[in-house]
């Protein structure tokens, strides 16, 4: 740094001007932005409160569900934790306003007056000292001109006194400029130290807030995630209730005696199926026995409802095709060489041409008889024109129960 007093004086003046023309206006802008920051956080806290109140309400509503009650409690716990986090955040910004924004606002108003007066006092004193120094220099020049004449000895003592005064004033001027520059630079540093210190305190508070928020949020996070990790987990009491409802409806065909014996022999299996690959129906040979028995059965069928042709006619003519009962097959069935029987695969949907069961047999489309125990009543799925299920991707694994009280299908 230059030691020229004039350069140092310029540094002093520029330091004061920077504080007055840049720092203080910058603080005013910072105060306005800080207030906007507070409003934004307050709005966020309010929105967060409303959001997690809604989450809690959903949790309260689902808490009565027999399978989702635990998840409803989790939603309410999550909501409560976020409320606490929002309260902590709100408290931190109250302190931010009290310890940073309010302090900046107060000190900025005071500092404008203080720095204006300080700078004016420095300039006034500097001008007075500069004027005194210039007068001493002018007096010294006059005495030097006079001492060169005939009466040199007469002005010699006055010249020495003037020179001593000039030297004293130069030293005083240099000391004033040095002290003034030092004070100006310290004034600048005090203001930046204040600003940094206030924001360090705020940063410490925010760091403490995040630590506490992290502790609150992670304390139960693992247990919350565990409770939603398996969407197929159903309480045993609910499983028992559902299995208890698995009873045949009034229009569901009953199993034939042959299949009932098969089911009793395999009672440990919930849904016994014929051995794979599908084999010819064990009842198919019923239609290949002596003609007297076949004629007797056909006679019985023909005597009811005025015969098969009349039933088929009623099914195809009088009844609308959409109103005919349907069944979905649960086992595959092979007719073998008997043309009066119907072959199908597991999962096929068959429209009944004769809606009533005849000795454990049904008559379906494509004109064939098949065992009623190989199928279940089928209902057309409801058409939804409002879009797909957004939770359709949640895969529920099949639930197995060992409840022997459930009906055997």
PDB file of N, CA, C and O in Angstrom, residues 207-280:
ATOM      1  N   UNK A 207     -28.892 -25.876  10.957  1.00  0.00           N
ATOM      2  CA  UNK A 207     -28.233 -27.189  11.051  1.00  0.00           C
ATOM      3  C   UNK A 207     -28.837 -28.004  12.195  1.00  0.00           C
ATOM      4  O   UNK A 207     -29.099 -29.212  12.051  1.00  0.00           O
ATOM      5  N   UNK A 208     -29.078 -27.337  13.342  1.00  0.00           N
ATOM      6  CA  UNK A 208     -29.693 -28.030  14.475  1.00  0.00           C
ATOM      7  C   UNK A 208     -31.117 -28.472  14.131  1.00  0.00           C
ATOM      8  O   UNK A 208     -31.552 -29.569  14.517  1.00  0.00           O
ATOM      9  N   UNK A 209     -31.829 -27.640  13.382  1.00  0.00           N
ATOM     10  CA  UNK A 209     -33.189 -28.004  12.955  1.00  0.00           C
ATOM     11  C   UNK A 209     -33.167 -29.253  12.074  1.00  0.00           C
ATOM     12  O   UNK A 209     -33.967 -30.177  12.262  1.00  0.00           O
ATOM     13  N   UNK A 210     -32.239 -29.283  11.116  1.00  0.00           N
ATOM     14  CA  UNK A 210     -32.169 -30.444  10.221  1.00  0.00           C
ATOM     15  C   UNK A 210     -31.779 -31.709  10.987  1.00  0.00           C
ATOM     16  O   UNK A 210     -32.289 -32.802  10.682  1.00  0.00           O
ATOM     17  N   UNK A 211     -30.889 -31.567  11.965  1.00  0.00           N
ATOM     18  CA  UNK A 211     -30.524 -32.735  12.780  1.00  0.00           C
ATOM     19  C   UNK A 211     -31.733 -33.255  13.545  1.00  0.00           C
ATOM     20  O   UNK A 211     -31.975 -34.468  13.605  1.00  0.00           O
ATOM     21  N   UNK A 212     -32.496 -32.344  14.121  1.00  0.00           N
ATOM     22  CA  UNK A 212     -33.677 -32.765  14.878  1.00  0.00           C
ATOM     23  C   UNK A 212     -34.738 -33.337  13.952  1.00  0.00           C
ATOM     24  O   UNK A 212     -35.392 -34.338  14.283  1.00  0.00           O
ATOM     25  N   UNK A 213     -34.913 -32.689  12.783  1.00  0.00           N
ATOM     26  CA  UNK A 213     -35.890 -33.201  11.822  1.00  0.00           C
ATOM     27  C   UNK A 213     -35.495 -34.595  11.338  1.00  0.00           C
ATOM     28  O   UNK A 213     -36.349 -35.484  11.205  1.00  0.00           O
ATOM     29  N   UNK A 214     -34.212 -34.786  11.090  1.00  0.00           N
ATOM     30  CA  UNK A 214     -33.730 -36.110  10.665  1.00  0.00           C
ATOM     31  C   UNK A 214     -34.003 -37.152  11.748  1.00  0.00           C
ATOM     32  O   UNK A 214     -34.451 -38.266  11.464  1.00  0.00           O
ATOM     33  N   UNK A 215     -33.756 -36.768  12.998  1.00  0.00           N
ATOM     34  CA  UNK A 215     -34.000 -37.703  14.097  1.00  0.00           C
ATOM     35  C   UNK A 215     -35.481 -38.059  14.199  1.00  0.00           C
ATOM     36  O   UNK A 215     -35.847 -39.231  14.377  1.00  0.00           O
ATOM     37  N   UNK A 216     -36.344 -37.043  14.073  1.00  0.00           N
ATOM     38  CA  UNK A 216     -37.781 -37.293  14.162  1.00  0.00           C
ATOM     39  C   UNK A 216     -38.278 -38.172  13.020  1.00  0.00           C
ATOM     40  O   UNK A 216     -39.086 -39.079  13.225  1.00  0.00           O
ATOM     41  N   UNK A 217     -37.779 -37.902  11.809  1.00  0.00           N
ATOM     42  CA  UNK A 217     -38.281 -38.609  10.630  1.00  0.00           C
ATOM     43  C   UNK A 217     -37.754 -40.031  10.522  1.00  0.00           C
ATOM     44  O   UNK A 217     -38.442 -40.912  10.015  1.00  0.00           O
ATOM     45  N   UNK A 218     -36.524 -40.254  10.962  1.00  0.00           N
ATOM     46  CA  UNK A 218     -35.926 -41.582  10.793  1.00  0.00           C
ATOM     47  C   UNK A 218     -36.154 -42.508  11.981  1.00  0.00           C
ATOM     48  O   UNK A 218     -35.853 -43.694  11.898  1.00  0.00           O
ATOM     49  N   UNK A 219     -36.686 -41.955  13.071  1.00  0.00           N
ATOM     50  CA  UNK A 219     -36.850 -42.773  14.268  1.00  0.00           C
ATOM     51  C   UNK A 219     -37.743 -43.978  14.013  1.00  0.00           C
ATOM     52  O   UNK A 219     -37.457 -45.096  14.457  1.00  0.00           O
ATOM     53  N   UNK A 220     -38.836 -43.780  13.290  1.00  0.00           N
ATOM     54  CA  UNK A 220     -39.792 -44.868  13.047  1.00  0.00           C
ATOM     55  C   UNK A 220     -39.903 -45.236  11.571  1.00  0.00           C
ATOM     56  O   UNK A 220     -40.805 -45.981  11.195  1.00  0.00           O
ATOM     57  N   UNK A 221     -39.003 -44.699  10.752  1.00  0.00           N
ATOM     58  CA  UNK A 221     -39.131 -44.888   9.306  1.00  0.00           C
ATOM     59  C   UNK A 221     -39.047 -46.358   8.909  1.00  0.00           C
ATOM     60  O   UNK A 221     -39.805 -46.829   8.063  1.00  0.00           O
ATOM     61  N   UNK A 222     -38.138 -47.092   9.522  1.00  0.00           N
ATOM     62  CA  UNK A 222     -37.975 -48.507   9.168  1.00  0.00           C
ATOM     63  C   UNK A 222     -39.237 -49.307   9.473  1.00  0.00           C
ATOM     64  O   UNK A 222     -39.701 -50.110   8.656  1.00  0.00           O
ATOM     65  N   UNK A 223     -39.810 -49.077  10.644  1.00  0.00           N
ATOM     66  CA  UNK A 223     -41.039 -49.815  10.995  1.00  0.00           C
ATOM     67  C   UNK A 223     -42.195 -49.420  10.087  1.00  0.00           C
ATOM     68  O   UNK A 223     -43.032 -50.252   9.732  1.00  0.00           O
ATOM     69  N   UNK A 224     -42.272 -48.136   9.690  1.00  0.00           N
ATOM     70  CA  UNK A 224     -43.325 -47.710   8.765  1.00  0.00           C
ATOM     71  C   UNK A 224     -43.191 -48.430   7.428  1.00  0.00           C
ATOM     72  O   UNK A 224     -44.170 -48.913   6.871  1.00  0.00           O
ATOM     73  N   UNK A 225     -41.962 -48.502   6.928  1.00  0.00           N
ATOM     74  CA  UNK A 225     -41.743 -49.161   5.634  1.00  0.00           C
ATOM     75  C   UNK A 225     -42.043 -50.644   5.715  1.00  0.00           C
ATOM     76  O   UNK A 225     -42.575 -51.228   4.771  1.00  0.00           O
ATOM     77  N   UNK A 226     -41.711 -51.263   6.837  1.00  0.00           N
ATOM     78  CA  UNK A 226     -41.979 -52.695   6.987  1.00  0.00           C
ATOM     79  C   UNK A 226     -43.477 -52.993   6.898  1.00  0.00           C
ATOM     80  O   UNK A 226     -43.887 -54.028   6.354  1.00  0.00           O
ATOM     81  N   UNK A 227     -44.288 -52.090   7.416  1.00  0.00           N
ATOM     82  CA  UNK A 227     -45.732 -52.332   7.431  1.00  0.00           C
ATOM     83  C   UNK A 227     -46.376 -52.176   6.059  1.00  0.00           C
ATOM     84  O   UNK A 227     -47.522 -52.591   5.872  1.00  0.00           O
ATOM     85  N   UNK A 228     -45.679 -51.573   5.106  1.00  0.00           N
ATOM     86  CA  UNK A 228     -46.254 -51.448   3.766  1.00  0.00           C
ATOM     87  C   UNK A 228     -45.443 -52.214   2.734  1.00  0.00           C
ATOM     88  O   UNK A 228     -45.611 -52.021   1.526  1.00  0.00           O
ATOM     89  N   UNK A 229     -44.541 -53.078   3.199  1.00  0.00           N
ATOM     90  CA  UNK A 229     -43.671 -53.793   2.263  1.00  0.00           C
ATOM     91  C   UNK A 229     -44.384 -54.946   1.560  1.00  0.00           C
ATOM     92  O   UNK A 229     -43.957 -55.369   0.493  1.00  0.00           O
ATOM     93  N   UNK A 230     -45.453 -55.465   2.148  1.00  0.00           N
ATOM     94  CA  UNK A 230     -46.150 -56.611   1.564  1.00  0.00           C
ATOM     95  C   UNK A 230     -47.643 -56.296   1.476  1.00  0.00           C
ATOM     96  O   UNK A 230     -48.361 -56.315   2.477  1.00  0.00           O
ATOM     97  N   UNK A 231     -48.089 -55.974   0.271  1.00  0.00           N
ATOM     98  CA  UNK A 231     -49.502 -55.614   0.088  1.00  0.00           C
ATOM     99  C   UNK A 231     -50.423 -56.822   0.188  1.00  0.00           C
ATOM    100  O   UNK A 231     -51.640 -56.660   0.261  1.00  0.00           O
ATOM    101  N   UNK A 232     -49.874 -58.043   0.187  1.00  0.00           N
ATOM    102  CA  UNK A 232     -50.702 -59.247   0.250  1.00  0.00           C
ATOM    103  C   UNK A 232     -50.862 -59.780   1.663  1.00  0.00           C
ATOM    104  O   UNK A 232     -51.515 -60.789   1.881  1.00  0.00           O
ATOM    105  N   UNK A 233     -50.263 -59.109   2.631  1.00  0.00           N
ATOM    106  CA  UNK A 233     -50.346 -59.574   4.011  1.00  0.00           C
ATOM    107  C   UNK A 233     -51.730 -59.260   4.571  1.00  0.00           C
ATOM    108  O   UNK A 233     -52.117 -58.102   4.685  1.00  0.00           O
ATOM    109  N   UNK A 234     -52.483 -60.283   4.920  1.00  0.00           N
ATOM    110  CA  UNK A 234     -53.846 -60.133   5.433  1.00  0.00           C
ATOM    111  C   UNK A 234     -53.924 -60.816   6.792  1.00  0.00           C
ATOM    112  O   UNK A 234     -53.420 -61.924   6.954  1.00  0.00           O
ATOM    113  N   UNK A 235     -54.526 -60.169   7.786  1.00  0.00           N
ATOM    114  CA  UNK A 235     -54.643 -60.795   9.111  1.00  0.00           C
ATOM    115  C   UNK A 235     -55.372 -62.132   9.045  1.00  0.00           C
ATOM    116  O   UNK A 235     -56.270 -62.332   8.224  1.00  0.00           O
ATOM    117  N   UNK A 236     -55.000 -63.043   9.934  1.00  0.00           N
ATOM    118  CA  UNK A 236     -55.605 -64.376   9.960  1.00  0.00           C
ATOM    119  C   UNK A 236     -57.107 -64.306  10.207  1.00  0.00           C
ATOM    120  O   UNK A 236     -57.873 -65.098   9.654  1.00  0.00           O
ATOM    121  N   UNK A 237     -57.538 -63.358  11.034  1.00  0.00           N
ATOM    122  CA  UNK A 237     -58.971 -63.250  11.316  1.00  0.00           C
ATOM    123  C   UNK A 237     -59.752 -62.902  10.052  1.00  0.00           C
ATOM    124  O   UNK A 237     -60.858 -63.398   9.835  1.00  0.00           O
ATOM    125  N   UNK A 238     -59.154 -62.031   9.198  1.00  0.00           N
ATOM    126  CA  UNK A 238     -59.818 -61.653   7.957  1.00  0.00           C
ATOM    127  C   UNK A 238     -59.831 -62.820   6.979  1.00  0.00           C
ATOM    128  O   UNK A 238     -60.815 -63.068   6.283  1.00  0.00           O
ATOM    129  N   UNK A 239     -58.724 -63.559   6.934  1.00  0.00           N
ATOM    130  CA  UNK A 239     -58.668 -64.737   6.062  1.00  0.00           C
ATOM    131  C   UNK A 239     -59.744 -65.744   6.452  1.00  0.00           C
ATOM    132  O   UNK A 239     -60.447 -66.292   5.601  1.00  0.00           O
ATOM    133  N   UNK A 240     -59.889 -65.972   7.757  1.00  0.00           N
ATOM    134  CA  UNK A 240     -60.906 -66.913   8.224  1.00  0.00           C
ATOM    135  C   UNK A 240     -62.304 -66.440   7.841  1.00  0.00           C
ATOM    136  O   UNK A 240     -63.153 -67.233   7.430  1.00  0.00           O
ATOM    137  N   UNK A 241     -62.534 -65.107   7.961  1.00  0.00           N
ATOM    138  CA  UNK A 241     -63.837 -64.570   7.609  1.00  0.00           C
ATOM    139  C   UNK A 241     -64.127 -64.761   6.125  1.00  0.00           C
ATOM    140  O   UNK A 241     -65.230 -65.170   5.742  1.00  0.00           O
ATOM    141  N   UNK A 242     -63.114 -64.481   5.278  1.00  0.00           N
ATOM    142  CA  UNK A 242     -63.304 -64.613   3.830  1.00  0.00           C
ATOM    143  C   UNK A 242     -63.512 -66.071   3.445  1.00  0.00           C
ATOM    144  O   UNK A 242     -64.390 -66.403   2.640  1.00  0.00           O
ATOM    145  N   UNK A 243     -62.700 -66.968   4.028  1.00  0.00           N
ATOM    146  CA  UNK A 243     -62.839 -68.377   3.702  1.00  0.00           C
ATOM    147  C   UNK A 243     -64.198 -68.910   4.150  1.00  0.00           C
ATOM    148  O   UNK A 243     -64.748 -69.825   3.543  1.00  0.00           O
ATOM    149  N   UNK A 244     -64.739 -68.316   5.232  1.00  0.00           N
ATOM    150  CA  UNK A 244     -66.044 -68.748   5.694  1.00  0.00           C
ATOM    151  C   UNK A 244     -67.166 -68.408   4.732  1.00  0.00           C
ATOM    152  O   UNK A 244     -68.249 -68.986   4.804  1.00  0.00           O
ATOM    153  N   UNK A 245     -66.894 -67.446   3.842  1.00  0.00           N
ATOM    154  CA  UNK A 245     -67.907 -67.053   2.863  1.00  0.00           C
ATOM    155  C   UNK A 245     -67.840 -67.879   1.590  1.00  0.00           C
ATOM    156  O   UNK A 245     -68.642 -67.667   0.678  1.00  0.00           O
ATOM    157  N   UNK A 246     -66.853 -68.749   1.499  1.00  0.00           N
ATOM    158  CA  UNK A 246     -66.712 -69.548   0.277  1.00  0.00           C
ATOM    159  C   UNK A 246     -67.700 -70.705   0.277  1.00  0.00           C
ATOM    160  O   UNK A 246     -67.328 -71.873   0.324  1.00  0.00           O
ATOM    161  N   UNK A 247     -68.971 -70.394   0.249  1.00  0.00           N
ATOM    162  CA  UNK A 247     -70.032 -71.406   0.186  1.00  0.00           C
ATOM    163  C   UNK A 247     -70.721 -71.299  -1.159  1.00  0.00           C
ATOM    164  O   UNK A 247     -70.831 -70.205  -1.723  1.00  0.00           O
ATOM    165  N   UNK A 248     -71.207 -72.422  -1.701  1.00  0.00           N
ATOM    166  CA  UNK A 248     -71.848 -72.368  -3.023  1.00  0.00           C
ATOM    167  C   UNK A 248     -73.092 -71.501  -2.996  1.00  0.00           C
ATOM    168  O   UNK A 248     -73.875 -71.544  -2.050  1.00  0.00           O
ATOM    169  N   UNK A 249     -73.266 -70.691  -4.030  1.00  0.00           N
ATOM    170  CA  UNK A 249     -74.486 -69.898  -4.156  1.00  0.00           C
ATOM    171  C   UNK A 249     -75.625 -70.806  -4.591  1.00  0.00           C
ATOM    172  O   UNK A 249     -75.424 -71.937  -5.014  1.00  0.00           O
ATOM    173  N   UNK A 250     -76.889 -70.289  -4.514  1.00  0.00           N
ATOM    174  CA  UNK A 250     -78.067 -71.120  -4.730  1.00  0.00           C
ATOM    175  C   UNK A 250     -78.117 -71.713  -6.127  1.00  0.00           C
ATOM    176  O   UNK A 250     -78.615 -72.803  -6.322  1.00  0.00           O
ATOM    177  N   UNK A 251     -77.573 -70.985  -7.121  1.00  0.00           N
ATOM    178  CA  UNK A 251     -77.668 -71.491  -8.500  1.00  0.00           C
ATOM    179  C   UNK A 251     -76.398 -72.181  -8.954  1.00  0.00           C
ATOM    180  O   UNK A 251     -76.228 -72.444 -10.123  1.00  0.00           O
ATOM    181  N   UNK A 252     -75.469 -72.443  -7.995  1.00  0.00           N
ATOM    182  CA  UNK A 252     -74.233 -73.126  -8.368  1.00  0.00           C
ATOM    183  C   UNK A 252     -74.479 -74.625  -8.419  1.00  0.00           C
ATOM    184  O   UNK A 252     -74.981 -75.203  -7.458  1.00  0.00           O
ATOM    185  N   UNK A 253     -74.169 -75.299  -9.528  1.00  0.00           N
ATOM    186  CA  UNK A 253     -74.382 -76.752  -9.621  1.00  0.00           C
ATOM    187  C   UNK A 253     -73.585 -77.486  -8.566  1.00  0.00           C
ATOM    188  O   UNK A 253     -72.467 -77.111  -8.238  1.00  0.00           O
ATOM    189  N   UNK A 254     -74.194 -78.560  -8.018  1.00  0.00           N
ATOM    190  CA  UNK A 254     -73.508 -79.382  -7.027  1.00  0.00           C
ATOM    191  C   UNK A 254     -72.628 -80.408  -7.726  1.00  0.00           C
ATOM    192  O   UNK A 254     -72.872 -80.807  -8.865  1.00  0.00           O
ATOM    193  N   UNK A 255     -71.625 -80.811  -7.018  1.00  0.00           N
ATOM    194  CA  UNK A 255     -70.694 -81.791  -7.588  1.00  0.00           C
ATOM    195  C   UNK A 255     -71.383 -83.133  -7.768  1.00  0.00           C
ATOM    196  O   UNK A 255     -72.260 -83.520  -7.003  1.00  0.00           O
ATOM    197  N   UNK A 256     -70.971 -83.844  -8.811  1.00  0.00           N
ATOM    198  CA  UNK A 256     -71.523 -85.167  -9.063  1.00  0.00           C
ATOM    199  C   UNK A 256     -71.015 -86.141  -8.015  1.00  0.00           C
ATOM    200  O   UNK A 256     -69.999 -85.911  -7.383  1.00  0.00           O
ATOM    201  N   UNK A 257     -71.719 -87.237  -7.785  1.00  0.00           N
ATOM    202  CA  UNK A 257     -71.290 -88.190  -6.744  1.00  0.00           C
ATOM    203  C   UNK A 257     -69.876 -88.689  -6.974  1.00  0.00           C
ATOM    204  O   UNK A 257     -69.138 -88.881  -6.022  1.00  0.00           O
ATOM    205  N   UNK A 258     -69.482 -88.887  -8.237  1.00  0.00           N
ATOM    206  CA  UNK A 258     -68.131 -89.393  -8.502  1.00  0.00           C
ATOM    207  C   UNK A 258     -67.086 -88.395  -8.043  1.00  0.00           C
ATOM    208  O   UNK A 258     -66.091 -88.757  -7.417  1.00  0.00           O
ATOM    209  N   UNK A 259     -67.328 -87.090  -8.339  1.00  0.00           N
ATOM    210  CA  UNK A 259     -66.341 -86.076  -7.962  1.00  0.00           C
ATOM    211  C   UNK A 259     -66.360 -85.835  -6.456  1.00  0.00           C
ATOM    212  O   UNK A 259     -65.332 -85.539  -5.853  1.00  0.00           O
ATOM    213  N   UNK A 260     -67.527 -86.021  -5.791  1.00  0.00           N
ATOM    214  CA  UNK A 260     -67.567 -85.883  -4.342  1.00  0.00           C
ATOM    215  C   UNK A 260     -66.702 -86.935  -3.680  1.00  0.00           C
ATOM    216  O   UNK A 260     -65.997 -86.653  -2.722  1.00  0.00           O
ATOM    217  N   UNK A 261     -66.748 -88.149  -4.214  1.00  0.00           N
ATOM    218  CA  UNK A 261     -65.872 -89.189  -3.665  1.00  0.00           C
ATOM    219  C   UNK A 261     -64.420 -88.831  -3.894  1.00  0.00           C
ATOM    220  O   UNK A 261     -63.566 -89.041  -3.052  1.00  0.00           O
ATOM    221  N   UNK A 262     -64.159 -88.228  -5.058  1.00  0.00           N
ATOM    222  CA  UNK A 262     -62.775 -87.812  -5.365  1.00  0.00           C
ATOM    223  C   UNK A 262     -62.313 -86.716  -4.396  1.00  0.00           C
ATOM    224  O   UNK A 262     -61.201 -86.741  -3.887  1.00  0.00           O
ATOM    225  N   UNK A 263     -63.222 -85.775  -4.086  1.00  0.00           N
ATOM    226  CA  UNK A 263     -62.877 -84.701  -3.173  1.00  0.00           C
ATOM    227  C   UNK A 263     -62.657 -85.205  -1.757  1.00  0.00           C
ATOM    228  O   UNK A 263     -61.774 -84.732  -1.052  1.00  0.00           O
ATOM    229  N   UNK A 264     -63.495 -86.140  -1.318  1.00  0.00           N
ATOM    230  CA  UNK A 264     -63.312 -86.682   0.030  1.00  0.00           C
ATOM    231  C   UNK A 264     -61.992 -87.412   0.151  1.00  0.00           C
ATOM    232  O   UNK A 264     -61.357 -87.383   1.187  1.00  0.00           O
ATOM    233  N   UNK A 265     -61.577 -88.070  -0.897  1.00  0.00           N
ATOM    234  CA  UNK A 265     -60.298 -88.786  -0.868  1.00  0.00           C
ATOM    235  C   UNK A 265     -59.121 -87.824  -0.837  1.00  0.00           C
ATOM    236  O   UNK A 265     -58.030 -88.189  -0.443  1.00  0.00           O
ATOM    237  N   UNK A 266     -59.359 -86.585  -1.278  1.00  0.00           N
ATOM    238  CA  UNK A 266     -58.271 -85.592  -1.315  1.00  0.00           C
ATOM    239  C   UNK A 266     -58.678 -84.349  -0.531  1.00  0.00           C
ATOM    240  O   UNK A 266     -58.562 -83.213  -0.998  1.00  0.00           O
ATOM    241  N   UNK A 267     -59.175 -84.515   0.686  1.00  0.00           N
ATOM    242  CA  UNK A 267     -59.728 -83.395   1.464  1.00  0.00           C
ATOM    243  C   UNK A 267     -58.663 -82.424   1.908  1.00  0.00           C
ATOM    244  O   UNK A 267     -58.977 -81.308   2.277  1.00  0.00           O
ATOM    245  N   UNK A 268     -57.365 -82.793   1.906  1.00  0.00           N
ATOM    246  CA  UNK A 268     -56.324 -81.874   2.351  1.00  0.00           C
ATOM    247  C   UNK A 268     -56.050 -80.791   1.331  1.00  0.00           C
ATOM    248  O   UNK A 268     -55.433 -79.778   1.652  1.00  0.00           O
ATOM    249  N   UNK A 269     -56.450 -80.990   0.080  1.00  0.00           N
ATOM    250  CA  UNK A 269     -56.212 -79.974  -0.964  1.00  0.00           C
ATOM    251  C   UNK A 269     -57.405 -79.053  -1.042  1.00  0.00           C
ATOM    252  O   UNK A 269     -58.533 -79.497  -0.990  1.00  0.00           O
ATOM    253  N   UNK A 270     -57.162 -77.741  -1.193  1.00  0.00           N
ATOM    254  CA  UNK A 270     -58.269 -76.775  -1.216  1.00  0.00           C
ATOM    255  C   UNK A 270     -59.036 -76.845  -2.514  1.00  0.00           C
ATOM    256  O   UNK A 270     -60.245 -76.799  -2.545  1.00  0.00           O
ATOM    257  N   UNK A 271     -58.338 -76.953  -3.637  1.00  0.00           N
ATOM    258  CA  UNK A 271     -58.987 -76.990  -4.946  1.00  0.00           C
ATOM    259  C   UNK A 271     -58.429 -78.189  -5.733  1.00  0.00           C
ATOM    260  O   UNK A 271     -57.522 -78.032  -6.535  1.00  0.00           O
ATOM    261  N   UNK A 272     -58.918 -79.399  -5.443  1.00  0.00           N
ATOM    262  CA  UNK A 272     -58.382 -80.581  -6.138  1.00  0.00           C
ATOM    263  C   UNK A 272     -58.655 -80.479  -7.630  1.00  0.00           C
ATOM    264  O   UNK A 272     -59.690 -79.997  -8.055  1.00  0.00           O
ATOM    265  N   UNK A 273     -57.706 -80.889  -8.408  1.00  0.00           N
ATOM    266  CA  UNK A 273     -57.843 -80.851  -9.862  1.00  0.00           C
ATOM    267  C   UNK A 273     -57.551 -82.221 -10.428  1.00  0.00           C
ATOM    268  O   UNK A 273     -56.789 -83.000  -9.851  1.00  0.00           O
ATOM    269  N   UNK A 274     -58.145 -82.547 -11.544  1.00  0.00           N
ATOM    270  CA  UNK A 274     -57.840 -83.835 -12.181  1.00  0.00           C
ATOM    271  C   UNK A 274     -56.377 -83.891 -12.555  1.00  0.00           C
ATOM    272  O   UNK A 274     -55.741 -82.865 -12.777  1.00  0.00           O
ATOM    273  N   UNK A 275     -55.790 -85.089 -12.594  1.00  0.00           N
ATOM    274  CA  UNK A 275     -54.358 -85.198 -12.942  1.00  0.00           C
ATOM    275  C   UNK A 275     -54.119 -84.663 -14.344  1.00  0.00           C
ATOM    276  O   UNK A 275     -54.931 -84.794 -15.236  1.00  0.00           O
ATOM    277  N   UNK A 276     -52.970 -83.960 -14.517  1.00  0.00           N
ATOM    278  CA  UNK A 276     -52.586 -83.409 -15.822  1.00  0.00           C
ATOM    279  C   UNK A 276     -51.667 -84.407 -16.509  1.00  0.00           C
ATOM    280  O   UNK A 276     -50.845 -85.055 -15.873  1.00  0.00           O
ATOM    281  N   UNK A 277     -51.732 -84.515 -17.827  1.00  0.00           N
ATOM    282  CA  UNK A 277     -52.631 -83.777 -18.720  1.00  0.00           C
ATOM    283  C   UNK A 277     -54.067 -84.285 -18.596  1.00  0.00           C
ATOM    284  O   UNK A 277     -54.298 -85.342 -18.058  1.00  0.00           O
ATOM    285  N   UNK A 278     -55.049 -83.465 -19.057  1.00  0.00           N
ATOM    286  CA  UNK A 278     -56.467 -83.858 -18.919  1.00  0.00           C
ATOM    287  C   UNK A 278     -56.729 -85.221 -19.528  1.00  0.00           C
ATOM    288  O   UNK A 278     -56.234 -85.560 -20.613  1.00  0.00           O
ATOM    289  N   UNK A 279     -57.523 -86.028 -18.806  1.00  0.00           N
ATOM    290  CA  UNK A 279     -57.886 -87.350 -19.285  1.00  0.00           C
ATOM    291  C   UNK A 279     -59.365 -87.374 -19.631  1.00  0.00           C
ATOM    292  O   UNK A 279     -60.116 -86.475 -19.291  1.00  0.00           O
ATOM    293  N   UNK A 280     -59.738 -88.406 -20.291  1.00  0.00           N
ATOM    294  CA  UNK A 280     -61.152 -88.567 -20.650  1.00  0.00           C
ATOM    295  C   UNK A 280     -61.989 -88.652 -19.393  1.00  0.00           C
ATOM    296  O   UNK A 280     -61.588 -89.255 -18.406  1.00  0.00           O
TER     297      UNK A 280
END
